[in-house]
Short mmCIF file of C-alpha atoms in Angstrom, two decimals:
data_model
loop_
_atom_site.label_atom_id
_atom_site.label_comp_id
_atom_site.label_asym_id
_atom_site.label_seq_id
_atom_site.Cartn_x
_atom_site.Cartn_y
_atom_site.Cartn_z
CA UNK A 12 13.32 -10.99 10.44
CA UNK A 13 11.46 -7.77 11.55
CA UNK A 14 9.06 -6.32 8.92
CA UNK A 15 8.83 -3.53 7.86
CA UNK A 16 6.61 -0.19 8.62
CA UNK A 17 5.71 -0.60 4.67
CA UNK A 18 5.10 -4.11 4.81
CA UNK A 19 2.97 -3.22 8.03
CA UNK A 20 0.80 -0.71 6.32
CA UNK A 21 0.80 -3.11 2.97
CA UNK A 22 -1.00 -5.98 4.74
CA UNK A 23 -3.58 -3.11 6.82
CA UNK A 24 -4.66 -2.56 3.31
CA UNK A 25 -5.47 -5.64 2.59
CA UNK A 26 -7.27 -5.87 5.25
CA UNK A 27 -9.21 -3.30 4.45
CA UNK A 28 -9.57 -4.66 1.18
CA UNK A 29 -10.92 -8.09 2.72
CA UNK A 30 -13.36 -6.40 4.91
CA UNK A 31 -14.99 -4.37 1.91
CA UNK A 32 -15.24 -7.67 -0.09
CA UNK A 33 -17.07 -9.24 3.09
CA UNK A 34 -19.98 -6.87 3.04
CA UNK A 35 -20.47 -7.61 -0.71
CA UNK A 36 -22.84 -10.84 -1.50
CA UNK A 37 -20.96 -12.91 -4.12
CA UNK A 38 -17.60 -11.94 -3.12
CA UNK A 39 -15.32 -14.12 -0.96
CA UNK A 40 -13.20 -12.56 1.50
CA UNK A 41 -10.98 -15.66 1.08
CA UNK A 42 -10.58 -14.45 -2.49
CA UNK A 43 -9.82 -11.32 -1.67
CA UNK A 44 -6.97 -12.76 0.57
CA UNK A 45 -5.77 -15.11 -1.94
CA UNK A 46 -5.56 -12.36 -4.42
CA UNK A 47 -3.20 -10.52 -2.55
CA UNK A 48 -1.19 -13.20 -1.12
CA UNK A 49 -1.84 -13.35 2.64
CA UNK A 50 -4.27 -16.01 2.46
CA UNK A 51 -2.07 -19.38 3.59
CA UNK A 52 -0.44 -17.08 6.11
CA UNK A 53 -3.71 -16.64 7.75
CA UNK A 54 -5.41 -19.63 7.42
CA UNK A 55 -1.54 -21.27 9.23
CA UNK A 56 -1.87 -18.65 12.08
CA UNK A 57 -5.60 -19.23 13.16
CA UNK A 58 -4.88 -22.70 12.38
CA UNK A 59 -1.64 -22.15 15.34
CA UNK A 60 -4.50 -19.88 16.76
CA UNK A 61 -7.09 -22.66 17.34
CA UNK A 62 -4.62 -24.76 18.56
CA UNK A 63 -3.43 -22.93 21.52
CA UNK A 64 -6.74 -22.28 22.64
CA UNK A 65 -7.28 -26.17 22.95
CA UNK A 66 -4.05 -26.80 24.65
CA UNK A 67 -4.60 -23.99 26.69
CA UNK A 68 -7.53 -25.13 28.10
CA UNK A 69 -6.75 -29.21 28.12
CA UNK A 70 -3.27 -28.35 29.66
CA UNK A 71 -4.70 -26.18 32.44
CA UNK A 72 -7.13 -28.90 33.39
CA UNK A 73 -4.23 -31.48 33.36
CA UNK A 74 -2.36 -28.70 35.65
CA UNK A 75 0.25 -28.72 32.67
CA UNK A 76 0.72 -25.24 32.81
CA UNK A 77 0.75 -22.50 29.84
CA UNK A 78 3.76 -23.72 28.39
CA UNK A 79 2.51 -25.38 24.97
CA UNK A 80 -0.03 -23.02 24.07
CA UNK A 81 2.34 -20.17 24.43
CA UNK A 82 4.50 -22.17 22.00
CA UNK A 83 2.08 -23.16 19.49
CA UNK A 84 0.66 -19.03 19.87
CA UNK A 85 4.16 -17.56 19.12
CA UNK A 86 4.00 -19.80 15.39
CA UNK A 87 1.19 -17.70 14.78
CA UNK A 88 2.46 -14.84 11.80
CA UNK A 89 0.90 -11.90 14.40
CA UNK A 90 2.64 -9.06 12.65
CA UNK A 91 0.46 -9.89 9.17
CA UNK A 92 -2.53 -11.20 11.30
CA UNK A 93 -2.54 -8.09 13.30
CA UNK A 94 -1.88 -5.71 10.40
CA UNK A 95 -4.88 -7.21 8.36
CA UNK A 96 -7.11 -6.85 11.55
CA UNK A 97 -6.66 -2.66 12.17
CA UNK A 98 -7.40 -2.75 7.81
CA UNK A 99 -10.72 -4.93 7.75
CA UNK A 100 -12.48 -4.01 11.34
CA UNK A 101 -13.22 -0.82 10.20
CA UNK A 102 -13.58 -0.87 6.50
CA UNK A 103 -16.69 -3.90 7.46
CA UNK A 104 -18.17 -1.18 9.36
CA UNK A 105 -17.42 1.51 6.51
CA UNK A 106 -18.81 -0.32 4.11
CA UNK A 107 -21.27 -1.89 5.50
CA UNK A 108 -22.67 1.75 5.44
CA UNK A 109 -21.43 2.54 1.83
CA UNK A 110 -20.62 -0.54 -0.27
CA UNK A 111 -23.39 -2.74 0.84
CA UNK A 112 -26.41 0.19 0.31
CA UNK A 113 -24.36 1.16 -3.39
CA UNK A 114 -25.13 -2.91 -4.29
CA UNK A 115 -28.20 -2.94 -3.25
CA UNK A 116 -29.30 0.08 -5.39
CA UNK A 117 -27.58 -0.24 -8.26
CA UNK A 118 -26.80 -4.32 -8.28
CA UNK A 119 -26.51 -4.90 -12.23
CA UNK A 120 -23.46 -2.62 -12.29
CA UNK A 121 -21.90 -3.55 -9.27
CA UNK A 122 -22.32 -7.26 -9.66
CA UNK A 123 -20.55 -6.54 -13.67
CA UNK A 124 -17.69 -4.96 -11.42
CA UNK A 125 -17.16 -8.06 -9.17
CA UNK A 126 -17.58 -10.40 -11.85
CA UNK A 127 -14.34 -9.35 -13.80
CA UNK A 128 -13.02 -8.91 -10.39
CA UNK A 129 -13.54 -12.88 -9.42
CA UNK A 130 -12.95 -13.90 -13.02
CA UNK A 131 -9.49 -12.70 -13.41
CA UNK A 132 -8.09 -13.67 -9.53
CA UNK A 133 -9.18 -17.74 -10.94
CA UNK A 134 -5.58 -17.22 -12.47
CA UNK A 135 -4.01 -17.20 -8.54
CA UNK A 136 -5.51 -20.26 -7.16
CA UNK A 137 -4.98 -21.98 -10.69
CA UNK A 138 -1.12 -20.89 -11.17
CA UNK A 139 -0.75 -21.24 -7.13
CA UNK A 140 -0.89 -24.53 -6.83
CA UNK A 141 2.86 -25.47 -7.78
CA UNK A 142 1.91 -28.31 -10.15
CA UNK A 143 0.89 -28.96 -13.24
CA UNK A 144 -2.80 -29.67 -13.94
CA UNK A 145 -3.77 -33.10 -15.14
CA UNK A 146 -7.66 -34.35 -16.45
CA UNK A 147 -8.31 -35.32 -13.47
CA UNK A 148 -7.71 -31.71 -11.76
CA UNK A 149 -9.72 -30.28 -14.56
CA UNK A 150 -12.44 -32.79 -13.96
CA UNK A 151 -12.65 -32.25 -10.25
CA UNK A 152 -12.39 -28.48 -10.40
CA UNK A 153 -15.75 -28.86 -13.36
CA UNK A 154 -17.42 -30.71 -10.47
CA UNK A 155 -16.71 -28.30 -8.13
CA UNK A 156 -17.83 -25.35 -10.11
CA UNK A 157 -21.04 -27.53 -10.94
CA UNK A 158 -21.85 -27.54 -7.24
CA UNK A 159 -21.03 -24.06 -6.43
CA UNK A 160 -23.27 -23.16 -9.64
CA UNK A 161 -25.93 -24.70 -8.40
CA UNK A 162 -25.66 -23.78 -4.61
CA UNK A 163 -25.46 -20.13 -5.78
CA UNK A 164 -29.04 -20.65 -7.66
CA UNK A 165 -30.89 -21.41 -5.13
CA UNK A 166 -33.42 -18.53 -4.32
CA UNK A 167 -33.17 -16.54 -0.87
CA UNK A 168 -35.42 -17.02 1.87
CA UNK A 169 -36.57 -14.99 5.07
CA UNK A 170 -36.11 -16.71 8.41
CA UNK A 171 -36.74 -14.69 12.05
CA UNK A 172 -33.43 -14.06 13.75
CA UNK A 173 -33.62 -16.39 16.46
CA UNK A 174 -30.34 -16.19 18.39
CA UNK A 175 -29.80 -19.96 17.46
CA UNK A 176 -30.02 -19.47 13.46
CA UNK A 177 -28.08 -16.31 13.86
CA UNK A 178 -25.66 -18.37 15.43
CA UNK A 179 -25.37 -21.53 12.96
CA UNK A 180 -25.63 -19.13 9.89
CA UNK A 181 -22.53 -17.47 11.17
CA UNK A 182 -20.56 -20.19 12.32
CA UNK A 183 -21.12 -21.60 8.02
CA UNK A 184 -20.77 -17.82 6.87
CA UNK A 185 -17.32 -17.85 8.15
CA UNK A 186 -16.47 -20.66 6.58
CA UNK A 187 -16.71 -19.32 3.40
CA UNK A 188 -15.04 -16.15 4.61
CA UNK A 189 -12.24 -18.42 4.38
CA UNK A 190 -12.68 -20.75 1.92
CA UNK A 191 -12.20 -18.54 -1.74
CA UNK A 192 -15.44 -18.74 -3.68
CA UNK A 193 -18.57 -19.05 -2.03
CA UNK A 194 -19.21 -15.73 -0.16
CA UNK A 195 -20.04 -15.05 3.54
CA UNK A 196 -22.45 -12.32 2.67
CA UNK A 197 -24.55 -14.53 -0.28
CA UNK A 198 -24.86 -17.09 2.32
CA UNK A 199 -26.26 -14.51 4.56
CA UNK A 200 -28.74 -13.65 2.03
CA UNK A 201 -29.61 -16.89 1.12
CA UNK A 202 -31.01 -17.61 4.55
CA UNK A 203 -32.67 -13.95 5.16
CA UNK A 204 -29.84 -12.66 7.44
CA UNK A 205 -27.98 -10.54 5.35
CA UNK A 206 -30.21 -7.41 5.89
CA UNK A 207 -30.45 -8.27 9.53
CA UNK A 208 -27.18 -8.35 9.92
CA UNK A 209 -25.93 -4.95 8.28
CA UNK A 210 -28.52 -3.41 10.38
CA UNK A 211 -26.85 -4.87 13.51
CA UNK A 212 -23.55 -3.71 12.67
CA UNK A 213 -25.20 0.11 11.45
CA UNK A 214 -26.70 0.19 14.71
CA UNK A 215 -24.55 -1.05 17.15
CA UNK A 216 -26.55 -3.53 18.28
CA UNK A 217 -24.19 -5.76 20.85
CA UNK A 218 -26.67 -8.38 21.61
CA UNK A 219 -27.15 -9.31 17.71
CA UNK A 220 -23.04 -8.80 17.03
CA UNK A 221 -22.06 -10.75 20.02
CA UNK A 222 -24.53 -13.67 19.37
CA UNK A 223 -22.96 -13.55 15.14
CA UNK A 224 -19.46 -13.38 16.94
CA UNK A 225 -19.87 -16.70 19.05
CA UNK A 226 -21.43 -18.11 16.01
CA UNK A 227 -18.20 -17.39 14.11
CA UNK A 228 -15.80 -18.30 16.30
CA UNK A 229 -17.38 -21.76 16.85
CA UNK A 230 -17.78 -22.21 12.86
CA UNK A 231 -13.91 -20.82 12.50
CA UNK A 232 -12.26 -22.99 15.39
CA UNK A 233 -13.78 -26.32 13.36
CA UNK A 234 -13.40 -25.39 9.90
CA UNK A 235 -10.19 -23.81 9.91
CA UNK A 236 -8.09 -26.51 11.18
CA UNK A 237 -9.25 -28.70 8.37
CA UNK A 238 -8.00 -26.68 5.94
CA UNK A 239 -5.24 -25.75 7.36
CA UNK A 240 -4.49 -29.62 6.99
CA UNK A 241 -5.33 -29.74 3.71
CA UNK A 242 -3.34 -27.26 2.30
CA UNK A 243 -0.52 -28.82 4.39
CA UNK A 244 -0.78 -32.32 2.92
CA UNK A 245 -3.11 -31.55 -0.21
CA UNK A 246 -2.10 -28.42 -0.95
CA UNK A 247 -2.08 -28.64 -4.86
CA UNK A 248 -6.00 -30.85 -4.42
CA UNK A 249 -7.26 -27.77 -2.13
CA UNK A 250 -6.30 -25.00 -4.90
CA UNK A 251 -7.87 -27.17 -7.74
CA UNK A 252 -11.18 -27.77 -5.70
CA UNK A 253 -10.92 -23.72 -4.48
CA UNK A 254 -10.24 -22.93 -8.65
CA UNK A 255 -13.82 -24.46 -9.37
CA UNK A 256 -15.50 -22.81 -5.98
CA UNK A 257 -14.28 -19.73 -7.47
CA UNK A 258 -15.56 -20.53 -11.07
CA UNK A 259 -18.86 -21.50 -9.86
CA UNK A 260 -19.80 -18.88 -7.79
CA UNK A 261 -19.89 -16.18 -10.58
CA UNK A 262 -23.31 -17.52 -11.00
CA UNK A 263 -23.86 -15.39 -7.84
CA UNK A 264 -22.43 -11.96 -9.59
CA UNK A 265 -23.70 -12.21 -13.08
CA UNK A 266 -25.24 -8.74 -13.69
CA UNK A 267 -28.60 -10.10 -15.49
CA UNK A 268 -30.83 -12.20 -12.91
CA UNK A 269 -34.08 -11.46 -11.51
CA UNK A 270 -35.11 -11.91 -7.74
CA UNK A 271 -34.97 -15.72 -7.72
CA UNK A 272 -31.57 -15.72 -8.82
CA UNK A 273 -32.91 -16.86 -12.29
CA UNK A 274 -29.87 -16.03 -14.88
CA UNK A 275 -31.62 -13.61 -17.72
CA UNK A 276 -30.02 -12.58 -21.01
CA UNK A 277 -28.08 -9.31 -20.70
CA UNK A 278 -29.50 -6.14 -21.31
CA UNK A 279 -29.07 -3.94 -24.50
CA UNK A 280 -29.56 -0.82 -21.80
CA UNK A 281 -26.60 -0.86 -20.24
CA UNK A 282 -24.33 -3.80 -21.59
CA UNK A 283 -21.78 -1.72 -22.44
CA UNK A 284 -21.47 -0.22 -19.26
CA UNK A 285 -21.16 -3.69 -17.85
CA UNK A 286 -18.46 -4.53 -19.95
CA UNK A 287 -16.32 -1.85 -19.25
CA UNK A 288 -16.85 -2.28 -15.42
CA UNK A 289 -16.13 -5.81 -15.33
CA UNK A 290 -12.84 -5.19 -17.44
CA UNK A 291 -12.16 -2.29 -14.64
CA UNK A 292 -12.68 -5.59 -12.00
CA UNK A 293 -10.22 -7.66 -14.13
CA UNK A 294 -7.82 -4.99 -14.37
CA UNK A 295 -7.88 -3.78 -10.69
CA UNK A 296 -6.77 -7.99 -9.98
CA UNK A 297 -4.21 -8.00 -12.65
CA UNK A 298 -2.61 -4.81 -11.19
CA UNK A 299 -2.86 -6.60 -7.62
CA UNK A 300 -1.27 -9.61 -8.82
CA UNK A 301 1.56 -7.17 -10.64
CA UNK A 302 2.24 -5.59 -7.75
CA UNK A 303 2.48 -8.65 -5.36
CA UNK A 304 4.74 -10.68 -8.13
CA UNK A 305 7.12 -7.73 -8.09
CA UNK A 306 7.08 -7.13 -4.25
CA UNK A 307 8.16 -11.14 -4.14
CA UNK A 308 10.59 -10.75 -6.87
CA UNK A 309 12.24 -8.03 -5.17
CA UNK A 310 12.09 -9.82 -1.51
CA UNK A 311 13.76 -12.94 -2.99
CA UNK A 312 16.50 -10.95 -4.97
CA UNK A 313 17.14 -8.76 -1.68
CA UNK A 314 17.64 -11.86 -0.07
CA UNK A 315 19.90 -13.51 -3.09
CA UNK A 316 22.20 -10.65 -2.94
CA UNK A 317 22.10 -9.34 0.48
CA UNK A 318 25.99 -8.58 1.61
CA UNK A 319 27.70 -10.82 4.18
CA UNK A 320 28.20 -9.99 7.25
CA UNK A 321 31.46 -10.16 8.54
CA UNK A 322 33.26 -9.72 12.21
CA UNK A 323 35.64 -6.33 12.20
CA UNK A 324 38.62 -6.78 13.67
CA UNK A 325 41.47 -4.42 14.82
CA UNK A 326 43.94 -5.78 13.64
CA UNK A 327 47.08 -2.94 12.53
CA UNK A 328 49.69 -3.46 9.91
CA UNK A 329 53.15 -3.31 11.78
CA UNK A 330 55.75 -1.57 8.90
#
């Protein structure tokens, strides 16, 4: 069925809205998606995506023709794909200018924001999962969260932007651009390329974007197939281990922490300004998840009640 021009513009926001959290250290684009319920259909098209480009290029060797990977491409959802592309190209750019410069001067607020942001979208990968949760989910989520703690802890570093290390750093950024929890952008700053990086993209500079790009693409085309896998056949494991990702990583946005990412008390200053920011993050999710639980609820009843359609005929009543 055809979507429509609102569900169109819907998904370009989202988009945009996953292209403002990529900018942001701490904050997964991944989560972003998950929040507003496009993630799976993403991850299943550049998983279709992927595909196509290695049958495409095995088959034409083989002198097989285009025939397969024009199958597996037309699997690909390109209407949401699309849609989410036009809303996050730009809004990267945009706020790689705005958003990123706002965290860096003012990170004890913003970081209070994102926090109740990432701490109330735990309830989508945790209610998502279409099973109930047993010890050993809880267990396995903890030692998930443990690791993420503890990867998010580890102090950032300055490395010279060789074209190689720009290249490997993207090709694991992306990884966690789709993976919910552990964000592209901290992983950036971990190794020293974060800064580097927003400069490339302020200033247009092709050689440093095109050398990040290739990096990408590499790190997406082998990463994203195995997930795509295992939320096929482990879908309810993948949400449980992406629940503790999530959990752990708000190490990485706790407002209080010094420059070595050690975790400090909070701050009688301007603790009550936290507060109410990170319950305007929490709130901003639970509206997000309102408003896509309705959207479904409506789609599904639409579709429960939706007239038949029956053949008119012309058929006259003889008196």
């Amino acid at each position: 069925m055809a979507k429509s021009l609102g569900t169109h513009l819907l998904n370009g926001v989202r988009g945009t809205l996953i292209g403002t959290a990529e900018t942001v250290p701490g904050i997964s684009g991944g989560t972003v998606a998950l929040i507003t319920g496009v993630y799976e259909s993403l991850i299943n098209s550049a998983g279709h995506v992927v595909t196509a480009v290695r049958l495409l290029v095995t088959d034409l060797l083989r002198g097989k023709g285009l025939a397969r990977a024009r199958a597996e491409l037309t699997r690909a959802d390109w209407g949401t794909v699309l849609a989410v592309l036009v809303g996050m190209v730009p809004a990267v750019l945009v706020a790689a200018r705005v958003i990123a410069p706002l965290v860096e001067h003012n990170p004890t607020e913003s970081h209070a924001l994102f926090f109740g942001l990432v701490l109330a979208s735990l309830w989508v990968p945790y209610s998502s999962s279409g099973r109930r949760w047993r010890v050993g989910d809880y267990l396995l989520a903890l030692l998930m969260a443990a690791a993420a703690f503890l990867f998010t802890g580890v102090p950032s570093t300055t490395v010279d932007p060789h074209p190689l290390i720009v290249m490997a750093a993207a090709a694991v950024a992306v990884c966690a651009l789709v993976l919910p929890g552990i964000s592209g952008s901290f992983i950036l700053l971990t190794v020293g390329l974060y800064l580097p990086t927003m400069e490339a993209l302020n200033n247009c500079d092709l050689g440093y974007i095109a050398t990040f790009a290739l990096g990408a693409t590499i790190g997406l085309s082998l990463f994203v197939k195995l997930l795509q896998f295992l939320l096929d056949r482990f879908h309810h494991l993948t949400l449980v281990v992406m629940t503790g990702l999530m959990a752990g990583s708000l190490r990485a946005l706790w407002p209080w922490q010094d420059d070595d990412r050690t975790l400090l008390a909070p701050s009688q200053d301007n603790l009550v300004l936290c507060i109410v920011l990170a319950l305007i993050g929490a709130a901003a999710v639970i509206t997000v998840i309102v408003i896509e639980h309705r959207i479904k609820a409506r789609a599904a009843h639409d579709a429960s009640v939706a007239p038949e359609v029956r053949p008119q005929t012309n058929d006259t009543v003889v008196q």
